[in-house]
PDB file of C-alpha atoms in Angstrom:
ATOM      1  CA  MET A1267    -138.136-184.261 166.257  1.00 49.00           C
ATOM      2  CA  ALA A1268    -138.055-180.616 167.362  1.00 51.00           C
ATOM      3  CA  GLU A1269    -134.435-181.092 168.420  1.00 56.00           C
ATOM      4  CA  LYS A1270    -133.496-182.239 164.906  1.00 57.00           C
ATOM      5  CA  THR A1271    -135.200-179.190 163.337  1.00 56.00           C
ATOM      6  CA  GLU A1272    -133.334-176.813 165.668  1.00 59.00           C
ATOM      7  CA  LYS A1273    -130.023-178.504 164.887  1.00 62.00           C
ATOM      8  CA  LYS A1274    -130.721-178.359 161.148  1.00 66.00           C
ATOM      9  CA  SER A1275    -131.755-174.698 161.422  1.00 72.00           C
ATOM     10  CA  GLY A1276    -128.625-173.828 163.389  1.00 72.00           C
ATOM     11  CA  ASN A1277    -126.422-175.567 160.812  1.00 83.00           C
ATOM     12  CA  GLN A1278    -128.079-173.603 157.991  1.00 89.00           C
ATOM     13  CA  ILE A1279    -127.370-170.293 159.732  1.00 89.00           C
ATOM     14  CA  VAL A1280    -123.718-171.234 160.175  1.00 89.00           C
ATOM     15  CA  LYS A1281    -123.475-172.336 156.518  1.00 90.00           C
ATOM     16  CA  LEU A1282    -125.095-169.107 155.317  1.00 92.00           C
ATOM     17  CA  ALA A1283    -122.774-167.046 157.517  1.00 92.00           C
ATOM     18  CA  LEU A1284    -119.726-168.856 156.127  1.00 93.00           C
ATOM     19  CA  VAL A1285    -120.924-168.386 152.543  1.00 94.00           C
ATOM     20  CA  LEU A1286    -121.525-164.674 153.201  1.00 95.00           C
ATOM     21  CA  LEU A1287    -118.074-164.357 154.777  1.00 95.00           C
ATOM     22  CA  ALA A1288    -116.479-166.112 151.785  1.00 95.00           C
ATOM     23  CA  VAL A1289    -118.295-163.869 149.289  1.00 96.00           C
ATOM     24  CA  ALA A1290    -117.314-160.746 151.237  1.00 96.00           C
ATOM     25  CA  ALA A1291    -113.672-161.881 151.398  1.00 96.00           C
ATOM     26  CA  ILE A1292    -113.576-162.586 147.654  1.00 96.00           C
ATOM     27  CA  MET A1293    -115.145-159.201 146.855  1.00 96.00           C
ATOM     28  CA  ALA A1294    -112.698-157.384 149.146  1.00 96.00           C
ATOM     29  CA  PHE A1295    -109.819-159.178 147.437  1.00 95.00           C
ATOM     30  CA  VAL A1296    -111.112-158.276 143.950  1.00 95.00           C
ATOM     31  CA  LEU A1297    -111.664-154.630 144.945  1.00 94.00           C
ATOM     32  CA  GLY A1298    -108.137-154.507 146.368  1.00 94.00           C
ATOM     33  CA  ILE A1299    -106.702-155.814 143.102  1.00 93.00           C
ATOM     34  CA  VAL A1300    -108.750-153.346 141.023  1.00 93.00           C
ATOM     35  CA  ASN A1301    -107.593-150.497 143.283  1.00 92.00           C
ATOM     36  CA  GLU A1302    -103.971-151.556 142.897  1.00 93.00           C
ATOM     37  CA  ILE A1303    -104.299-151.721 139.117  1.00 92.00           C
ATOM     38  CA  THR A1304    -106.067-148.357 138.731  1.00 93.00           C
ATOM     39  CA  LYS A1305    -104.547-146.142 141.449  1.00 91.00           C
ATOM     40  CA  ASP A1306    -101.641-144.900 139.328  1.00 92.00           C
ATOM     41  CA  ARG A1307    -103.916-144.033 136.397  1.00 93.00           C
ATOM     42  CA  ILE A1308    -106.371-142.250 138.714  1.00 89.00           C
ATOM     43  CA  ALA A1309    -103.521-140.214 140.217  1.00 88.00           C
ATOM     44  CA  GLU A1310    -102.255-139.420 136.710  1.00 91.00           C
ATOM     45  CA  ILE A1311    -105.689-138.194 135.596  1.00 89.00           C
ATOM     46  CA  ALA A1312    -106.023-136.048 138.744  1.00 84.00           C
ATOM     47  CA  ALA A1313    -102.578-134.512 138.103  1.00 85.00           C
ATOM     48  CA  GLU A1314    -103.509-133.754 134.478  1.00 89.00           C
ATOM     49  CA  LYS A1315    -106.771-132.143 135.578  1.00 87.00           C
ATOM     50  CA  THR A1316    -104.931-129.985 138.115  1.00 87.00           C
ATOM     51  CA  ALA A1317    -102.294-128.973 135.543  1.00 87.00           C
ATOM     52  CA  THR A1318    -105.073-128.013 133.109  1.00 88.00           C
ATOM     53  CA  ALA A1319    -106.790-125.969 135.806  1.00 90.00           C
ATOM     54  CA  TYR A1320    -103.546-124.176 136.745  1.00 92.00           C
ATOM     55  CA  ALA A1321    -102.758-123.338 133.108  1.00 90.00           C
ATOM     56  CA  ASN A1322    -106.345-122.190 132.608  1.00 90.00           C
ATOM     57  CA  VAL A1323    -106.292-119.671 135.475  1.00 94.00           C
ATOM     58  CA  LEU A1324    -102.659-118.464 135.385  1.00 94.00           C
ATOM     59  CA  GLU A1325    -100.067-119.997 133.126  1.00 92.00           C
ATOM     60  CA  ALA A1326     -96.533-119.984 134.486  1.00 93.00           C
ATOM     61  CA  PRO A1327     -93.392-122.096 134.037  1.00 93.00           C
ATOM     62  CA  THR A1328     -93.274-122.969 137.753  1.00 92.00           C
ATOM     63  CA  TYR A1329     -95.554-122.960 140.775  1.00 93.00           C
ATOM     64  CA  ASP A1330     -93.876-123.011 144.189  1.00 94.00           C
ATOM     65  CA  GLU A1331     -96.126-124.141 147.027  1.00 93.00           C
ATOM     66  CA  ALA A1332     -96.438-121.644 149.882  1.00 92.00           C
ATOM     67  CA  THR A1333     -96.993-122.933 153.385  1.00 87.00           C
ATOM     68  CA  ASP A1334     -96.947-119.749 155.441  1.00 87.00           C
ATOM     69  CA  PHE A1335    -100.176-118.124 154.236  1.00 89.00           C
ATOM     70  CA  THR A1336    -103.148-117.127 156.364  1.00 85.00           C
ATOM     71  CA  ASN A1337    -106.124-119.365 155.584  1.00 85.00           C
ATOM     72  CA  ASP A1338    -109.715-118.242 156.114  1.00 79.00           C
ATOM     73  CA  GLU A1339    -111.630-119.320 159.235  1.00 80.00           C
ATOM     74  CA  ASN A1340    -113.100-122.342 157.419  1.00 78.00           C
ATOM     75  CA  GLN A1341    -109.685-123.550 156.191  1.00 90.00           C
ATOM     76  CA  THR A1342    -111.010-123.838 152.626  1.00 93.00           C
ATOM     77  CA  ILE A1343    -107.704-123.210 150.844  1.00 94.00           C
ATOM     78  CA  THR A1344    -105.985-126.571 150.504  1.00 93.00           C
ATOM     79  CA  LYS A1345    -102.948-125.352 148.553  1.00 94.00           C
ATOM     80  CA  LEU A1346    -101.543-121.949 147.626  1.00 95.00           C
ATOM     81  CA  SER A1347     -98.734-121.699 145.096  1.00 95.00           C
ATOM     82  CA  VAL A1348     -96.653-118.762 143.933  1.00 96.00           C
ATOM     83  CA  ALA A1349     -96.420-118.608 140.133  1.00 95.00           C
ATOM     84  CA  LYS A1350     -92.982-117.634 138.855  1.00 95.00           C
ATOM     85  CA  ASN A1351     -91.570-116.780 135.449  1.00 94.00           C
ATOM     86  CA  ASP A1352     -88.318-118.172 134.015  1.00 94.00           C
ATOM     87  CA  ALA A1353     -86.333-115.473 135.843  1.00 94.00           C
ATOM     88  CA  GLY A1354     -87.792-116.611 139.178  1.00 92.00           C
ATOM     89  CA  GLU A1355     -89.925-113.494 139.613  1.00 94.00           C
ATOM     90  CA  THR A1356     -93.412-113.780 141.091  1.00 94.00           C
ATOM     91  CA  THR A1357     -96.079-113.374 138.420  1.00 95.00           C
ATOM     92  CA  GLY A1358     -99.061-114.328 140.542  1.00 96.00           C
ATOM     93  CA  TYR A1359    -100.698-116.935 142.737  1.00 96.00           C
ATOM     94  CA  VAL A1360    -102.746-120.073 142.199  1.00 96.00           C
ATOM     95  CA  ALA A1361    -104.865-121.617 144.949  1.00 96.00           C
ATOM     96  CA  GLU A1362    -106.715-124.895 145.230  1.00 95.00           C
ATOM     97  CA  THR A1363    -109.830-124.559 147.379  1.00 95.00           C
ATOM     98  CA  THR A1364    -112.693-126.715 148.597  1.00 94.00           C
ATOM     99  CA  PHE A1365    -115.743-124.930 149.961  1.00 94.00           C
ATOM    100  CA  SER A1366    -119.478-125.313 150.415  1.00 91.00           C
ATOM    101  CA  GLY A1367    -121.818-124.461 147.550  1.00 91.00           C
ATOM    102  CA  ALA A1368    -125.597-124.737 147.386  1.00 91.00           C
ATOM    103  CA  GLN A1369    -125.767-128.536 147.021  1.00 90.00           C
ATOM    104  CA  GLY A1370    -122.441-129.695 148.411  1.00 91.00           C
ATOM    105  CA  MET A1371    -118.729-129.120 148.208  1.00 94.00           C
ATOM    106  CA  ILE A1372    -117.057-127.318 145.307  1.00 93.00           C
ATOM    107  CA  THR A1373    -113.381-127.789 144.460  1.00 94.00           C
ATOM    108  CA  MET A1374    -111.942-124.871 142.524  1.00 95.00           C
ATOM    109  CA  VAL A1375    -108.624-123.455 141.351  1.00 95.00           C
ATOM    110  CA  VAL A1376    -108.259-119.651 141.484  1.00 97.00           C
ATOM    111  CA  GLY A1377    -105.576-117.609 139.739  1.00 97.00           C
ATOM    112  CA  LEU A1378    -104.398-114.135 140.736  1.00 97.00           C
ATOM    113  CA  ASP A1379    -101.869-111.913 139.051  1.00 96.00           C
ATOM    114  CA  ASP A1380     -99.131-110.115 141.009  1.00 94.00           C
ATOM    115  CA  THR A1381    -101.552-107.256 141.817  1.00 96.00           C
ATOM    116  CA  TYR A1382    -104.018-109.722 143.437  1.00 97.00           C
ATOM    117  CA  THR A1383    -106.515-109.425 140.579  1.00 97.00           C
ATOM    118  CA  CYS A1384    -108.367-112.623 139.653  1.00 97.00           C
ATOM    119  CA  THR A1385    -107.141-114.037 136.353  1.00 97.00           C
ATOM    120  CA  GLY A1386    -109.547-116.963 136.332  1.00 95.00           C
ATOM    121  CA  VAL A1387    -111.424-119.648 138.201  1.00 95.00           C
ATOM    122  CA  TYR A1388    -111.695-123.303 137.220  1.00 94.00           C
ATOM    123  CA  ILE A1389    -114.042-125.645 139.042  1.00 93.00           C
ATOM    124  CA  THR A1390    -112.627-129.168 139.059  1.00 91.00           C
ATOM    125  CA  ALA A1391    -115.372-130.910 141.083  1.00 89.00           C
ATOM    126  CA  HIS A1392    -118.861-130.009 142.291  1.00 92.00           C
ATOM    127  CA  SER A1393    -122.305-131.360 143.080  1.00 84.00           C
ATOM    128  CA  GLU A1394    -124.311-128.297 142.108  1.00 88.00           C
ATOM    129  CA  THR A1395    -127.668-128.524 140.351  1.00 85.00           C
ATOM    130  CA  SER A1396    -127.384-129.200 136.638  1.00 86.00           C
ATOM    131  CA  GLY A1397    -128.467-126.193 134.579  1.00 82.00           C
ATOM    132  CA  LEU A1398    -128.256-123.852 137.583  1.00 84.00           C
ATOM    133  CA  GLY A1399    -125.260-123.900 139.934  1.00 85.00           C
ATOM    134  CA  ALA A1400    -123.387-126.170 137.546  1.00 88.00           C
ATOM    135  CA  LYS A1401    -123.135-123.186 135.179  1.00 88.00           C
ATOM    136  CA  ALA A1402    -120.334-121.899 137.418  1.00 90.00           C
ATOM    137  CA  ALA A1403    -118.177-124.784 136.157  1.00 88.00           C
ATOM    138  CA  GLU A1404    -118.742-124.161 132.447  1.00 88.00           C
ATOM    139  CA  THR A1405    -115.520-123.380 130.592  1.00 86.00           C
ATOM    140  CA  THR A1406    -116.837-122.204 127.233  1.00 87.00           C
ATOM    141  CA  ALA A1407    -116.187-118.645 126.062  1.00 87.00           C
ATOM    142  CA  GLY A1408    -118.631-116.249 127.670  1.00 88.00           C
ATOM    143  CA  ALA A1409    -119.404-118.601 130.569  1.00 91.00           C
ATOM    144  CA  TRP A1410    -120.365-117.109 133.933  1.00 93.00           C
ATOM    145  CA  ARG A1411    -116.903-117.702 135.385  1.00 92.00           C
ATOM    146  CA  ASP A1412    -115.568-115.043 132.967  1.00 93.00           C
ATOM    147  CA  ASN A1413    -117.436-112.463 135.114  1.00 92.00           C
ATOM    148  CA  VAL A1414    -115.087-113.216 138.003  1.00 94.00           C
ATOM    149  CA  VAL A1415    -111.974-112.423 135.949  1.00 95.00           C
ATOM    150  CA  GLY A1416    -110.780-108.990 137.049  1.00 94.00           C
ATOM    151  CA  ALA A1417    -112.210-109.315 140.556  1.00 94.00           C
ATOM    152  CA  THR A1418    -110.154-107.548 143.177  1.00 94.00           C
ATOM    153  CA  GLU A1419    -110.336-107.220 146.937  1.00 94.00           C
ATOM    154  CA  GLY A1420    -113.859-106.264 147.970  1.00 93.00           C
ATOM    155  CA  THR A1421    -115.558-107.512 144.796  1.00 94.00           C
ATOM    156  CA  ALA A1422    -119.018-108.942 145.495  1.00 94.00           C
ATOM    157  CA  LEU A1423    -122.230-110.004 143.794  1.00 94.00           C
ATOM    158  CA  ALA A1424    -124.560-107.239 142.609  1.00 93.00           C
ATOM    159  CA  LYS A1425    -127.124-108.517 145.161  1.00 93.00           C
ATOM    160  CA  ASP A1426    -124.519-107.819 147.845  1.00 94.00           C
ATOM    161  CA  GLY A1427    -123.649-104.345 146.562  1.00 93.00           C
ATOM    162  CA  GLY A1428    -120.959-105.419 144.106  1.00 92.00           C
ATOM    163  CA  THR A1429    -120.662-105.623 140.354  1.00 93.00           C
ATOM    164  CA  ILE A1430    -120.831-109.342 139.517  1.00 94.00           C
ATOM    165  CA  GLU A1431    -124.241-110.643 138.449  1.00 93.00           C
ATOM    166  CA  ALA A1432    -125.243-113.980 139.980  1.00 93.00           C
ATOM    167  CA  ILE A1433    -126.135-116.993 137.880  1.00 93.00           C
ATOM    168  CA  SER A1434    -129.909-116.881 137.467  1.00 89.00           C
ATOM    169  CA  GLY A1435    -131.391-119.283 140.010  1.00 90.00           C
ATOM    170  CA  ALA A1436    -128.008-120.028 141.591  1.00 91.00           C
ATOM    171  CA  THR A1437    -127.246-117.105 143.885  1.00 92.00           C
ATOM    172  CA  ILE A1438    -125.833-119.338 146.629  1.00 94.00           C
ATOM    173  CA  THR A1439    -123.325-120.954 144.262  1.00 94.00           C
ATOM    174  CA  SER A1440    -122.396-117.596 142.718  1.00 94.00           C
ATOM    175  CA  ARG A1441    -121.891-116.014 146.135  1.00 95.00           C
ATOM    176  CA  ALA A1442    -119.792-118.962 147.311  1.00 94.00           C
ATOM    177  CA  VAL A1443    -117.480-118.702 144.287  1.00 95.00           C
ATOM    178  CA  VAL A1444    -117.051-114.916 144.618  1.00 96.00           C
ATOM    179  CA  ASN A1445    -116.472-115.177 148.379  1.00 94.00           C
ATOM    180  CA  GLU A1446    -113.881-117.886 147.838  1.00 95.00           C
ATOM    181  CA  VAL A1447    -112.018-115.641 145.391  1.00 96.00           C
ATOM    182  CA  GLN A1448    -111.936-113.055 148.192  1.00 95.00           C
ATOM    183  CA  SER A1449    -110.490-115.685 150.561  1.00 94.00           C
ATOM    184  CA  VAL A1450    -107.757-116.489 148.051  1.00 95.00           C
ATOM    185  CA  ILE A1451    -106.914-112.790 147.628  1.00 96.00           C
ATOM    186  CA  ALA A1452    -106.577-112.420 151.408  1.00 94.00           C
ATOM    187  CA  ALA A1453    -104.377-115.546 151.630  1.00 94.00           C
ATOM    188  CA  ALA A1454    -102.107-114.370 148.790  1.00 95.00           C
ATOM    189  CA  LYS A1455    -101.767-110.943 150.400  1.00 94.00           C
ATOM    190  CA  SER A1456    -100.777-112.591 153.681  1.00 92.00           C
ATOM    191  CA  LEU A1457     -97.633-113.893 151.975  1.00 89.00           C
ATOM    192  CA  GLY A1458     -96.407-110.311 151.827  1.00 73.00           C
TER     193      GLY A1458
END
C-alpha cells in the first residue's frame, strides 16, 4: 500500500512540474510576441522624448555625436553631441547623462551654448521622491531647473559656496544635478 502511495505521489510531482513548464513556456512565448509587437513603438517614443529634451535645452538644426570627449571618473555621460547651425558652425553642446541621485539613477539631458554656459536641463527619467527630489524634473515656467540655466564652470549650490539654491528637502538631488552640469561642461571643454 505504501508503495502505491509513493508511486502516486511521484507521478503527481512530475505532472505538476510538466504543467508548470508548459505554463512558463506559454507565458514566455506570449511575452516574446508582445515584445516584438511593441518594440518599435517603444523605440519611437524614446526617440521623441529625446528629441523633445534636446530641443528643450538647446535647439539646433543638427546634433553631431562626439566620441573623443573626456568623461568624468564615473562615466556618467552616455552621449555628447555638438549642436550646429545651418552653416555648420558650432552653437553649443548637448549631453545625455545618467547619474546617481538621492533615491536612484537620474537620466538627464544638459544643454550648453558655445561659451559653455548651461542653457537648460531636462530630466527624462528618475526615481526621486515625489514632491521633493522630483521637483528637479518639473518643466513648468519657474521650476527649479530654471535656476541651473546660466550655470558656468565652478557653479555650485549655495550650501557649497555657490549661488544656486537647493530644492527644499532635496539637497542631494539638487547637488547631483548641479555637479552633473559641471561634468558636462568639463566634457564639452575637452573637445577643444
